[in-house]
Amino acid sequence: MTDAAPRAAEPVLAIEGLSISYRTRAGAIPAVVDFDLAIAAGESVALVGESGCGKSTVANAIMRYMGRNGSITGGEMRFKGRDMLAMGEAELRSLRGAEIAMVYQEPFAALNPSMTIGRQLMEVPMIHEGVSERQAYERAARMLEDVRLADTERLMSSYPHQLSGGQQQRIVIAMALLANPSLLLLDEPTTALDVTVEAGIVELIGEIKRKFGTAILFISHNLGLVHEVCDRVCVMYSGDVVETGAVADVFTHMRHPYTRGLFGCIPLPMAGRDERPLTAIPGQLPLPHERPHGCNFGPRCPWFAAGTCDAGEVPMIAAGIDGAAGHRARCLRLDAVGEAPPLVPEAAEEAEAVPAPEGDIVLDVVGMQKYYPVHDRSIAALIAGRSVRWVKANEALDFDARRGQTVAIVGESGCGKSTFAKVLMGLETATDGAIIFEGDDIAESAVTDRSKAQIAALQMIFQNPNETLNPSQSVGSQIARVIRKFGVETDRAKILQRVHDLLDLVKLPRDFAKRMPRQLSGGQKQRIGIARAFAGNPSMVIADEPVSALDVSVQAAVTQLLADIQREHDTTLIVISHDLALVRYLADRVVVMYLGQIMEQGRVEDVFAPPYHPYTEALLSAVPVADPQIEKTKIVLEGAVPSPLDPPKGCPFATRCQHKLGAICDAKRPPVHMRADGHRIACHIPLGELEQMEPVFRRAKA
C-alpha cells in the first residue's frame, strides 16, 4: 500500500452524479447511475467489481469514447475545473493523449505492428507539441529509462512482436506518459502478465505518482493489486458505487455485503483450502434493464431484509469505523454486516492443513528433456560450426504425481510449463528421458500413436473456454461426443443420462445441454470444459491456467468445483499456473520451474515456507495480497529471463538472483538439497543458510 498522496485544492478530475446510457432497440439501457469520483494530483483511485459492473464504461466516458449508441444522460464531469461535457470534438482531441492518457488491458493491440517502437513513441511529442525528430527521439529514449527498460537503442529500433508482454506494457505506459498527462487511466494493465512482471509494473505505477504527480484511475478486479497501488477505492456493482473510502479502511472494515463477497472469493498465499475455503457470490450480476427494486445486490445478499432493502432507492451512508472519514457504503444493514466474523481468522495461516492421502504413483517423470532445433544458415554460423542450435525448453525434469493428488507447476512465461504439458498430452514428443504414465512410457509417443484408453485417461482443461468449444454445436452434443468416442457409453439414452450427470457434477442445469456456447457466460463455458474433461473418466487431468480468464467471483466457484470433483473422483490433477495464491489453495505438491529446469519441489506447505529457493522467494514476494494485516518481503527481480538458446552454464537463475554467492553460481550447476517429505531445493547456498531465511509473508504487528 502506498503512502497517502497529497490532496490538491482543485481535483484533476471531478465527477458528480454521472449517468450513462446506451440506446438499443428495446430502449435506453442505463449502464452507470449517479456516479461520483474525484482524483487529486498524485493520487490513485481504484474501480473494482465484476465484469459488467460499469468500470470500463466510466473510463470510456472520461475519454468520451462511448460509441454511437452511448451517451451521458446526467451529471457533471470537470477536468482541472473545465466542463468536459461542454467541450467540442476539437477540444477533446487536444486533451486526449496530451492531458488525459489511457493504458488498455492488451498492450499488443495498442501498438502498430508495422512501426518500430521508437517511431511510435516519437509520434506523441511530435504531434502534441510539435517538437523536432531529434528532440522526440531523446525524450522517448529518456522515457524508456524512466519506465526501467534497459538497452533503449535496441528497443527503439525493435518492432512490437520482438518484445515480451511486460516490455510491451511498459512501452505503452511510456507512450502514455510522454506528453506528461495530468490524468492516467489504467484499465486492467497487468492481467496478461507474469506475477514478477506484474510486480514490476506495480512498482512503476508508484514511481509515476511520485515523480510526475500524475492522477491515476486504476481499473482492476485484482484486489491485491489495488491494495498495493491505490490510495482510495470505489467498489462498483451494477452501475452503482456501493462502497468507497481509503483502501486501508475499506479493506480492513468491509461494510457492504458485495465487498465482503469479493474478498471471500480470493485465495490467500498464507492459507489453503482447509484453512480458508473460498465462498463464491451466489447468483449473477443483473442485466442493466432488469435491476431489482431497491438494492441492486439484494437478490444475492445474505443480509437481505424484505421490506427494508427492497423498499426504495438506497443512498450512500457514512460507514467509517474509528472515525475513518470518507468511508461510505450503499447499504441499510451496515450494523448487521459489521457484526459478521472476519473473513480471514488470525490463526488461519497457523492451522494445520489436512494432507491428501498418499496414493499410488500415476505419473513418474524421469530426466525428461525437450529440445527444439533452430537452424542458422548464415556464413558466420556455418564457419563456426553452429548451423544448428538448440532451444532447451525442458532440461532433465524429475518429479512424480500420485493418485488423487494435485501437483502445481509454477514459474514465469517461458520457463517450460506448457512445453511439458504438450509432451504429456502427446502434442509434442520428448527429446530424451521418460514419462511413465500408469506403467507406460509415453515420452516419445505422439497422441496419434496412443491407444484410445491412454487418450481417455489424459484430458486437459484449457485457459480460454471460448476457444475450446465448437460454436456450431450444442453443449450436450460436445460432451456426448467425448462419451461415445471413448466408449464410456454407447446407448443413446445412457449417453444422455451421462451428459446430465456431468452437468449435475459441474452444478449447471440439465437444460444447458440444449444451449449453444454463445448463450453461456465465461464461467459457465469453463464449467462445460471441466465436464467435458471428466466425461471419459480420466485418471489425470491437466489444467492450464483454468481460471485466469474469469472474474474473481466465478474463479472462486470454478476453483472450488474443480477441487471437489477431483477429490470425489480421486483424479490426479496437474495445474499449470502463475497465480501462486491459487496454487496455495488447490495444490498438494508444487514444482517450481525456471528456464526449463526445476528449482524447487515439495509439499505446498514446505514450498510456501522457508527455506525457499531464491526464485521461489521472488515469486512469492510478487504475489499481490489484499489483506492489510499481512506484511511481505519486497523483492523485484531485475533483468529478463535468459534465452533458452544460450542458458547460463551454472545456475539458470544466477543472472537475476538476489542472493547470488559469486562465481560458483555462474560456473557450476547447483546441488540439490534433499529435505523431508520430498522437499528439494537446487541451490549453491548451503541448506543451513537457506533454513535461516525469513518468511515472505507475516502478520503485521498491532
XYZ file of C-alpha atoms in Angstrom:
702
model
C 0.000 0.000 0.000
C 1.356 3.388 -0.961
C 1.513 6.337 1.396
C -1.451 8.694 1.251
C -0.992 11.121 -1.618
C -1.196 14.883 -1.077
C -4.622 16.327 -1.935
C -4.781 19.347 -4.165
C -7.328 22.119 -3.629
C -8.734 21.561 -7.132
C -9.141 17.909 -8.185
C -7.651 16.939 -11.517
C -10.878 15.077 -12.266
C -14.217 15.737 -10.571
C -17.314 13.700 -11.475
C -20.700 14.252 -9.825
C -23.926 12.341 -10.461
C -22.684 10.873 -13.762
C -25.255 8.691 -15.544
C -24.508 6.820 -18.778
C -26.987 5.019 -21.033
C -26.814 3.011 -24.255
C -29.544 3.134 -26.866
C -30.866 -0.249 -28.036
C -33.918 -1.458 -29.909
C -35.544 -2.099 -26.529
C -34.912 1.500 -25.480
C -32.277 3.285 -23.410
C -30.343 0.960 -21.084
C -28.768 2.657 -18.013
C -25.182 1.375 -17.673
C -23.950 3.711 -14.899
C -26.164 5.601 -12.446
C -25.314 8.598 -10.225
C -21.544 8.030 -10.207
C -19.285 10.312 -8.128
C -15.488 10.465 -8.248
C -12.720 12.959 -7.505
C -8.992 12.391 -8.102
C -6.314 14.813 -6.955
C -2.830 15.246 -8.412
C -0.520 12.449 -7.248
C -3.438 10.315 -6.075
C -4.517 6.886 -7.319
C -8.116 5.700 -7.110
C -9.286 2.179 -7.982
C -12.525 1.000 -9.561
C -13.190 -2.649 -8.695
C -16.015 -5.083 -9.326
C -17.151 -7.920 -11.573
C -17.257 -7.695 -15.360
C -20.290 -5.706 -16.453
C -20.458 -3.520 -13.343
C -19.553 -0.351 -15.281
C -15.829 0.165 -14.593
C -14.647 0.436 -18.200
C -17.796 2.361 -19.124
C -16.718 5.105 -16.709
C -13.191 5.171 -18.199
C -14.576 5.365 -21.750
C -16.887 8.194 -20.673
C -13.903 10.139 -19.319
C -12.171 9.704 -22.688
C -15.537 10.323 -24.418
C -15.229 7.036 -26.320
C -18.742 5.602 -25.945
C -19.607 4.631 -29.485
C -22.555 5.887 -31.464
C -25.190 4.466 -29.120
C -23.635 5.585 -25.822
C -24.393 8.913 -24.188
C -24.012 10.767 -20.904
C -27.557 11.404 -19.679
C -26.851 13.304 -16.477
C -24.305 14.699 -14.067
C -21.144 16.756 -14.346
C -17.565 15.937 -15.336
C -14.795 18.502 -14.884
C -11.119 18.237 -15.775
C -8.995 20.832 -13.955
C -12.158 22.859 -13.445
C -13.170 22.764 -17.120
C -16.565 21.345 -18.045
C -15.797 18.289 -20.199
C -19.430 17.804 -21.199
C -19.465 21.234 -22.843
C -16.296 20.595 -24.886
C -16.376 20.197 -28.633
C -14.602 17.408 -30.507
C -11.545 19.541 -31.302
C -11.066 20.480 -27.646
C -11.474 16.853 -26.583
C -8.856 15.743 -29.136
C -6.420 18.253 -27.677
C -6.908 16.666 -24.232
C -6.621 13.011 -25.267
C -3.060 11.808 -25.185
C -1.714 15.176 -24.058
C -3.613 15.782 -20.796
C -5.524 12.511 -20.370
C -3.936 9.209 -21.394
C -5.212 5.641 -21.219
C -3.414 2.297 -20.986
C -5.515 -0.669 -22.077
C -5.522 -4.291 -20.950
C -3.871 -5.798 -24.045
C -0.646 -3.924 -24.857
C -0.062 -5.582 -28.234
C -3.416 -4.261 -29.507
C -2.299 -0.699 -28.686
C 0.920 -0.946 -30.721
C 1.247 -0.727 -34.505
C 2.943 -3.970 -35.643
C 4.361 -2.311 -38.771
C 6.163 0.540 -36.976
C 9.250 0.473 -34.785
C 8.847 1.231 -31.106
C 10.942 4.384 -31.483
C 8.776 5.813 -34.260
C 5.569 5.134 -32.292
C 6.949 6.801 -29.179
C 8.299 9.790 -31.108
C 4.880 10.486 -32.636
C 3.460 11.546 -29.249
C 5.569 14.686 -28.606
C 5.839 15.439 -32.327
C 2.043 15.508 -32.788
C 1.019 17.037 -29.451
C 3.871 19.508 -29.025
C 5.382 19.923 -32.485
C 8.954 19.124 -31.368
C 11.677 18.040 -33.813
C 12.511 14.386 -34.560
C 15.794 14.671 -32.654
C 14.084 16.086 -29.563
C 11.336 13.478 -29.822
C 13.903 10.669 -30.046
C 15.797 11.933 -26.991
C 12.602 12.278 -24.953
C 11.407 8.813 -25.983
C 14.741 7.247 -25.007
C 14.681 9.018 -21.607
C 11.114 7.857 -21.015
C 12.113 4.234 -21.687
C 14.714 4.623 -18.947
C 12.045 6.156 -16.679
C 9.900 3.026 -17.072
C 13.003 0.963 -16.293
C 13.685 -0.546 -19.696
C 17.358 -1.182 -20.451
C 19.104 -1.239 -23.845
C 16.996 1.649 -25.133
C 18.750 1.894 -28.511
C 17.860 -1.696 -29.377
C 14.284 -1.266 -28.127
C 13.782 1.905 -30.170
C 14.662 0.016 -33.353
C 12.600 -3.079 -32.437
C 9.087 -3.995 -33.562
C 6.328 -4.897 -31.051
C 6.450 -8.635 -31.814
C 10.132 -8.704 -30.789
C 9.313 -7.703 -27.195
C 7.909 -9.628 -24.239
C 4.459 -8.873 -22.808
C 5.981 -6.998 -19.873
C 8.156 -4.908 -22.192
C 5.161 -4.140 -24.426
C 3.129 -2.959 -21.436
C 5.959 -0.695 -20.259
C 6.232 0.715 -23.799
C 2.501 1.535 -23.772
C 2.852 3.200 -20.356
C 5.867 5.155 -21.633
C 3.809 6.264 -24.628
C 1.025 7.439 -22.331
C 3.485 9.395 -20.165
C 5.449 11.073 -22.964
C 3.098 14.059 -23.096
C 3.251 14.287 -19.274
C -0.532 13.845 -18.816
C -2.229 15.054 -15.671
C -4.580 12.038 -15.622
C -3.641 8.425 -16.430
C -6.352 5.778 -16.869
C -5.155 2.179 -16.407
C -7.682 -0.475 -17.495
C -6.563 -3.902 -16.208
C -2.930 -3.131 -17.187
C -1.408 -6.330 -15.734
C -3.999 -9.038 -16.495
C -1.938 -10.870 -19.131
C 1.423 -10.529 -17.375
C 3.526 -12.817 -15.213
C 3.381 -12.239 -11.483
C 7.006 -10.989 -11.443
C 6.377 -8.595 -14.353
C 3.173 -7.510 -12.624
C 5.198 -6.648 -9.520
C 7.496 -4.505 -11.651
C 4.521 -2.666 -13.185
C 3.111 -2.030 -9.684
C 6.449 -0.571 -8.632
C 6.475 1.541 -11.800
C 2.995 2.966 -11.125
C 4.161 4.045 -7.665
C 7.191 5.773 -9.191
C 4.977 7.561 -11.742
C 2.849 9.004 -8.943
C 5.866 10.200 -7.002
C 7.906 11.532 -9.925
C 5.241 13.104 -12.147
C 2.427 13.819 -9.641
C 0.029 12.096 -12.035
C -3.567 11.434 -11.011
C -4.305 7.759 -11.678
C -7.576 5.879 -12.180
C -6.795 2.159 -11.810
C -9.414 -0.319 -13.053
C -8.959 -3.875 -11.826
C -10.664 -6.948 -10.416
C -7.447 -7.871 -8.564
C -7.937 -6.608 -5.011
C -4.349 -7.451 -4.099
C -3.059 -5.085 -6.773
C -5.469 -2.383 -5.627
C -4.119 -2.717 -2.084
C -0.545 -2.231 -3.302
C -1.177 0.513 -5.884
C -4.034 2.740 -4.754
C -4.912 5.297 -2.082
C -8.691 5.092 -2.397
C -11.131 2.552 -3.832
C -14.629 2.639 -5.343
C -16.407 -0.735 -5.361
C -18.916 -0.850 -8.235
C -21.902 -3.145 -8.651
C -24.452 -2.987 -11.465
C -23.592 0.590 -12.423
C -23.558 1.943 -8.843
C -20.748 2.664 -6.406
C -21.680 0.528 -3.386
C -18.682 1.293 -1.164
C -15.902 3.860 -1.239
C -13.122 5.087 1.006
C -9.421 4.834 1.717
C -8.068 1.420 0.705
C -6.848 0.679 4.244
C -10.293 1.483 5.706
C -12.366 -0.425 3.152
C -10.091 -3.482 3.075
C -9.879 -3.672 6.884
C -13.555 -2.948 7.616
C -15.674 -4.089 4.650
C -19.168 -2.744 5.266
C -21.073 -3.606 2.078
C -22.054 -7.280 1.565
C -20.768 -7.183 -2.019
C -17.318 -6.025 -0.902
C -17.249 -8.859 1.636
C -18.337 -11.236 -1.108
C -15.446 -10.193 -3.367
C -12.941 -10.753 -0.549
C -14.431 -14.175 0.190
C -13.641 -15.210 -3.400
C -9.905 -14.503 -3.146
C -7.391 -17.228 -2.234
C -4.593 -16.002 0.021
C -0.981 -17.253 -0.162
C -0.971 -17.925 3.598
C -3.986 -20.247 3.735
C -5.036 -23.372 1.851
C -8.494 -24.754 1.138
C -8.726 -26.443 4.555
C -7.883 -23.270 6.497
C -9.931 -20.792 4.432
C -12.430 -22.238 1.929
C -13.427 -19.918 -0.890
C -17.018 -18.693 -0.897
C -18.403 -17.726 -4.290
C -21.040 -14.993 -4.516
C -24.345 -16.715 -5.359
C -26.310 -15.718 -8.446
C -25.253 -13.392 -11.241
C -24.964 -9.678 -11.930
C -28.401 -8.399 -13.078
C -28.767 -7.112 -16.617
C -28.984 -3.302 -16.721
C -32.663 -3.354 -17.748
C -33.547 -5.999 -15.123
C -32.207 -4.351 -11.975
C -34.346 -5.179 -8.905
C -36.313 -2.586 -6.993
C -34.336 -1.157 -4.103
C -30.821 -2.535 -3.548
C -29.313 -3.924 -6.759
C -27.370 -6.522 -4.773
C -30.478 -7.688 -2.871
C -31.095 -10.987 -4.751
C -27.513 -12.140 -3.992
C -27.183 -10.700 -0.471
C -27.100 -12.923 2.655
C -28.227 -9.915 4.756
C -31.237 -9.026 2.573
C -34.271 -7.914 4.594
C -37.594 -7.800 2.758
C -39.450 -4.555 3.296
C -36.210 -2.705 4.039
C -33.743 -3.457 1.257
C -36.413 -3.503 -1.479
C -38.460 -0.524 -0.286
C -36.811 2.104 -2.473
C -33.576 3.675 -3.630
C -30.662 3.011 -1.247
C -28.441 6.055 -0.527
C -24.730 6.143 0.323
C -24.334 6.173 4.122
C -21.330 7.028 6.289
C -19.717 3.694 7.191
C -16.375 4.661 8.742
C -15.005 2.760 11.748
C -12.952 4.576 14.401
C -13.655 7.948 12.816
C -12.477 6.999 9.291
C -13.555 9.896 7.086
C -14.823 9.370 3.553
C -15.736 5.700 4.083
C -19.296 5.253 2.793
C -21.457 2.325 1.726
C -24.766 1.916 -0.117
C -26.386 -0.416 2.417
C -29.210 -0.228 5.000
C -27.874 -3.210 7.010
C -24.478 -1.794 7.987
C -24.816 -2.844 11.622
C -25.607 -6.472 10.736
C -22.754 -6.663 8.231
C -20.345 -5.085 10.720
C -21.102 -7.813 13.287
C -20.104 -10.608 10.875
C -16.930 -12.576 11.745
C -13.704 -11.644 9.912
C -13.101 -13.280 6.539
C -9.510 -14.141 7.484
C -9.215 -15.567 11.022
C -5.950 -14.531 12.658
C -4.902 -18.141 13.137
C -5.716 -19.158 9.552
C -2.106 -19.338 8.412
C -1.170 -21.353 11.503
C -3.823 -24.030 11.025
C -2.691 -27.496 10.060
C -3.706 -28.447 6.534
C -5.239 -31.878 6.054
C -2.816 -33.776 3.785
C -4.185 -35.721 0.841
C -3.883 -39.490 1.238
C -0.804 -40.918 -0.465
C -1.987 -42.973 -3.439
C -0.027 -44.969 -5.987
C 2.315 -43.132 -8.351
C 0.339 -42.373 -11.533
C 2.932 -40.194 -13.271
C 6.715 -40.541 -12.969
C 8.829 -38.061 -14.933
C 12.491 -39.147 -15.142
C 15.168 -36.978 -16.770
C 12.724 -35.643 -19.353
C 14.192 -33.284 -21.945
C 12.594 -31.371 -24.778
C 14.845 -29.509 -27.231
C 13.822 -27.586 -30.348
C 16.307 -27.134 -33.227
C 16.952 -23.628 -34.540
C 18.702 -23.503 -37.922
C 21.111 -20.657 -38.670
C 22.263 -20.705 -42.294
C 24.398 -17.583 -42.090
C 28.034 -17.813 -43.256
C 29.318 -16.936 -39.780
C 27.303 -19.764 -38.219
C 28.499 -22.256 -40.852
C 32.145 -21.264 -40.314
C 31.751 -21.560 -36.530
C 30.057 -24.936 -36.891
C 26.877 -23.682 -35.216
C 24.366 -24.015 -38.047
C 22.021 -25.859 -35.684
C 21.417 -24.616 -32.147
C 19.001 -25.998 -29.608
C 16.307 -24.327 -27.542
C 16.354 -26.236 -24.254
C 12.682 -25.884 -23.293
C 12.787 -28.699 -20.711
C 16.023 -29.908 -19.131
C 16.182 -33.098 -17.052
C 12.788 -32.873 -15.321
C 12.331 -35.268 -12.400
C 9.121 -35.433 -10.343
C 6.098 -37.650 -9.769
C 2.373 -37.354 -9.101
C 0.220 -39.728 -7.088
C -3.393 -40.747 -7.489
C -5.782 -38.157 -6.076
C -3.065 -35.509 -5.686
C -2.948 -32.028 -7.151
C 0.502 -31.103 -8.430
C 1.049 -27.481 -9.467
C 3.746 -26.406 -11.929
C 4.618 -22.732 -11.488
C 7.041 -20.218 -12.981
C 7.265 -17.279 -15.346
C 6.276 -17.409 -19.012
C 8.916 -19.265 -20.998
C 10.004 -21.476 -18.095
C 8.800 -24.655 -19.840
C 5.466 -25.336 -18.093
C 3.328 -25.522 -21.222
C 6.029 -27.390 -23.160
C 5.894 -30.155 -20.569
C 2.088 -30.217 -20.834
C 2.329 -30.595 -24.629
C 4.711 -33.550 -24.269
C 2.499 -35.123 -21.614
C -0.571 -34.774 -23.870
C 1.311 -36.137 -26.889
C 1.165 -32.883 -28.865
C 4.987 -32.986 -28.770
C 7.407 -35.841 -28.133
C 10.303 -35.753 -25.678
C 13.911 -35.455 -26.848
C 15.161 -37.708 -24.046
C 14.105 -39.175 -20.718
C 10.939 -40.952 -19.685
C 7.340 -40.117 -18.728
C 5.825 -43.179 -17.108
C 2.039 -42.839 -17.037
C 0.171 -45.754 -15.452
C 3.042 -48.089 -16.308
C 3.600 -46.980 -19.915
C 6.427 -44.742 -21.144
C 4.643 -42.105 -23.248
C 7.535 -39.632 -23.566
C 8.184 -40.388 -27.236
C 4.620 -41.346 -28.090
C 2.648 -38.784 -30.123
C -1.080 -38.510 -29.489
C -1.790 -40.151 -32.875
C 0.183 -43.209 -31.753
C -1.511 -43.591 -28.364
C -4.316 -46.005 -27.628
C -7.884 -44.844 -27.057
C -7.540 -45.801 -23.384
C -4.381 -43.688 -22.991
C -6.016 -40.663 -24.614
C -9.137 -41.030 -22.470
C -7.028 -41.306 -19.317
C -5.251 -37.980 -20.006
C -7.532 -34.976 -20.521
C -6.998 -31.221 -20.439
C -8.802 -28.075 -19.271
C -7.641 -25.068 -21.272
C -7.142 -21.450 -20.241
C -9.650 -19.805 -22.556
C -13.028 -21.583 -22.622
C -14.189 -19.509 -25.623
C -11.621 -21.167 -27.882
C -12.262 -24.761 -26.822
C -15.965 -25.114 -27.594
C -17.391 -25.592 -31.093
C -19.710 -22.608 -31.657
C -21.899 -24.579 -34.104
C -22.710 -27.493 -31.761
C -24.786 -27.616 -28.610
C -23.136 -28.113 -25.245
C -24.753 -31.519 -24.819
C -23.580 -32.823 -28.192
C -19.982 -31.798 -27.451
C -19.968 -33.646 -24.124
C -21.776 -36.639 -25.670
C -19.148 -36.892 -28.405
C -16.438 -37.498 -25.783
C -18.580 -40.147 -24.081
C -19.104 -42.000 -27.396
C -15.538 -41.502 -28.614
C -14.009 -43.189 -25.578
C -16.640 -45.919 -25.315
C -17.916 -44.892 -21.882
C -21.484 -45.448 -23.095
C -22.927 -46.429 -26.472
C -26.674 -46.462 -25.835
C -28.279 -43.101 -26.689
C -30.377 -42.953 -23.516
C -27.380 -43.789 -21.324
C -25.247 -41.181 -23.117
C -27.905 -38.524 -22.418
C -28.079 -39.614 -18.780
C -24.281 -39.370 -18.552
C -24.412 -35.839 -20.038
C -27.000 -34.881 -17.414
C -24.884 -36.428 -14.651
C -21.873 -34.397 -15.781
C -23.919 -31.178 -15.827
C -25.028 -32.034 -12.291
C -21.379 -32.571 -11.403
C -20.393 -29.055 -12.530
C -23.557 -27.585 -10.952
C -25.280 -26.461 -14.146
C -28.966 -27.010 -15.025
C -29.612 -30.033 -17.222
C -31.354 -27.938 -19.883
C -27.958 -26.364 -20.613
C -27.350 -29.457 -22.760
C -29.533 -27.825 -25.432
C -27.761 -24.451 -25.312
C -25.153 -23.175 -27.726
C -21.804 -21.864 -26.385
C -22.725 -18.260 -27.290
C -25.604 -18.465 -24.791
C -23.235 -19.117 -21.857
C -21.127 -16.846 -19.685
C -17.364 -17.323 -19.354
C -17.717 -19.178 -16.070
C -20.407 -21.458 -17.492
C -18.232 -22.238 -20.522
C -15.335 -23.180 -18.247
C -17.653 -25.498 -16.285
C -18.598 -27.153 -19.586
C -14.873 -27.527 -20.299
C -14.453 -29.272 -16.948
C -17.460 -31.534 -17.605
C -16.036 -32.500 -20.999
C -12.597 -33.217 -19.489
C -14.156 -35.612 -16.960
C -16.552 -37.211 -19.490
C -14.131 -40.016 -20.388
C -13.393 -40.947 -16.743
C -9.746 -39.789 -16.920
C -7.230 -40.757 -14.285
C -5.321 -37.488 -14.835
C -6.459 -34.002 -15.870
C -4.074 -31.183 -16.853
C -5.497 -27.723 -16.108
C -3.602 -24.933 -17.901
C -4.405 -21.594 -16.200
C -8.003 -22.807 -15.706
C -9.447 -19.646 -14.096
C -7.173 -16.778 -15.182
C -9.711 -15.502 -17.751
C -12.594 -15.388 -15.241
C -13.973 -12.852 -12.755
C -12.942 -13.339 -9.120
C -16.428 -14.487 -8.105
C -16.513 -17.016 -10.967
C -12.905 -18.010 -10.209
C -13.915 -18.954 -6.680
C -16.831 -21.091 -7.848
C -14.830 -22.887 -10.557
C -11.800 -23.386 -8.283
C -13.928 -24.888 -5.521
C -15.766 -27.023 -8.076
C -12.504 -28.340 -9.527
C -11.208 -29.256 -6.074
C -14.473 -31.016 -5.143
C -14.657 -33.031 -8.390
C -11.012 -34.021 -8.177
C -11.421 -35.302 -4.623
C -14.707 -37.068 -5.425
C -13.283 -38.917 -8.445
C -9.798 -39.481 -6.982
C -8.332 -37.901 -10.117
C -4.745 -36.713 -10.333
C -4.711 -33.030 -11.242
C -1.769 -31.198 -12.823
C -2.326 -27.428 -12.508
C -0.200 -25.044 -14.574
C -0.411 -21.530 -13.197
C 1.422 -18.307 -12.388
C -1.159 -17.467 -9.677
C 0.598 -18.645 -6.526
C -2.362 -17.809 -4.276
C -4.490 -20.197 -6.372
C -1.704 -22.789 -6.186
C -1.599 -22.482 -2.392
C -5.331 -23.160 -2.335
C -5.507 -26.071 -4.790
C -2.198 -27.915 -4.702
C -0.825 -30.735 -2.561
C 2.626 -30.538 -4.165
C 4.392 -27.787 -6.120
C 7.067 -27.878 -8.834
C 8.849 -24.528 -9.374
C 10.407 -24.203 -12.841
C 12.820 -21.642 -14.277
C 14.332 -21.697 -17.757
C 13.259 -25.302 -18.329
C 14.695 -26.628 -15.048
C 13.219 -27.467 -11.657
C 14.443 -25.087 -8.954
C 12.336 -26.424 -6.084
C 9.643 -29.003 -5.446
C 7.804 -30.426 -2.469
C 4.607 -30.284 -0.450
C 2.781 -26.978 -0.855
C 3.230 -26.078 2.822
C 7.004 -26.688 2.523
C 7.448 -24.693 -0.705
C 5.443 -21.742 0.663
C 7.535 -21.527 3.860
C 11.297 -21.107 4.473
C 13.687 -22.441 3.339
C 12.970 -21.230 -0.182
C 14.916 -21.305 -3.390
C 15.706 -17.613 -4.131
C 13.484 -17.841 -7.222
C 10.569 -19.207 -5.186
C 11.104 -16.404 -2.688
C 10.917 -13.839 -5.507
C 7.761 -15.417 -6.959
C 6.046 -15.355 -3.562
C 7.129 -11.770 -2.960
C 5.473 -10.766 -6.235
C 2.060 -12.114 -5.183
C -0.295 -9.167 -4.513
C -2.035 -9.624 -1.150
C -5.341 -7.908 -0.392
C -5.167 -8.362 3.390
C -3.834 -5.188 5.104
C -2.886 -7.297 8.122
C -0.282 -9.189 6.091
C 3.212 -7.823 5.514
C 5.527 -9.297 2.905
C 9.151 -9.115 1.843
C 9.636 -6.853 -1.161
C 11.719 -8.333 -3.976
C 11.530 -7.006 -7.542
C 13.531 -9.128 -9.978
C 15.758 -7.155 -12.333
C 16.631 -8.120 -15.875
C 14.994 -10.559 -18.254
C 14.927 -14.344 -18.333
C 17.992 -15.534 -20.328
C 17.428 -17.026 -23.756
C 16.894 -20.819 -23.736
C 19.169 -20.816 -26.828
C 22.069 -19.770 -24.641
C 21.251 -20.572 -20.987
C 23.771 -19.850 -18.189
C 26.356 -22.600 -17.646
C 25.834 -22.711 -13.894
C 22.618 -21.992 -12.038
C 19.989 -20.836 -14.558
C 18.774 -18.205 -12.056
C 22.256 -16.774 -11.369
C 21.803 -13.731 -13.652
C 18.856 -12.430 -11.584
C 19.395 -13.972 -8.150
C 19.034 -11.639 -5.155
C 21.215 -13.975 -3.008
C 23.930 -14.828 -5.550
C 27.105 -16.155 -3.885
C 29.587 -15.356 -6.654
C 31.474 -17.081 -9.480
C 30.378 -20.566 -8.396
C 26.783 -19.717 -9.289
C 27.860 -18.798 -12.835
C 30.173 -21.767 -13.370
C 28.592 -24.853 -11.769
C 25.191 -26.464 -11.714
C 23.790 -26.221 -8.172
C 23.481 -29.292 -5.954
C 20.023 -30.464 -4.932
C 19.350 -30.211 -1.181
C 17.111 -33.064 -0.036
C 14.737 -32.420 2.869
C 11.922 -34.429 4.438
C 8.764 -35.356 2.500
C 10.449 -34.940 -0.879
C 11.240 -31.235 -0.486
C 14.135 -30.477 -2.865
C 15.947 -27.176 -3.490
C 18.558 -26.806 -6.255
C 20.873 -24.076 -4.924
C 24.548 -23.395 -4.114
C 23.577 -21.674 -0.855
C 24.116 -24.180 1.994
C 20.908 -25.677 3.332
C 21.664 -24.347 6.816
C 21.719 -20.777 5.485
C 18.519 -21.317 3.493
C 16.814 -22.522 6.657
C 17.625 -19.169 8.316
C 15.564 -17.269 5.721
C 12.724 -15.050 6.949
C 9.204 -15.923 5.738
C 7.943 -13.801 2.845
C 4.516 -13.384 4.453
C 3.941 -12.449 8.089
C 1.142 -10.917 10.098
C 1.589 -7.207 10.748
C 2.274 -6.237 14.342
C -0.530 -4.352 16.052
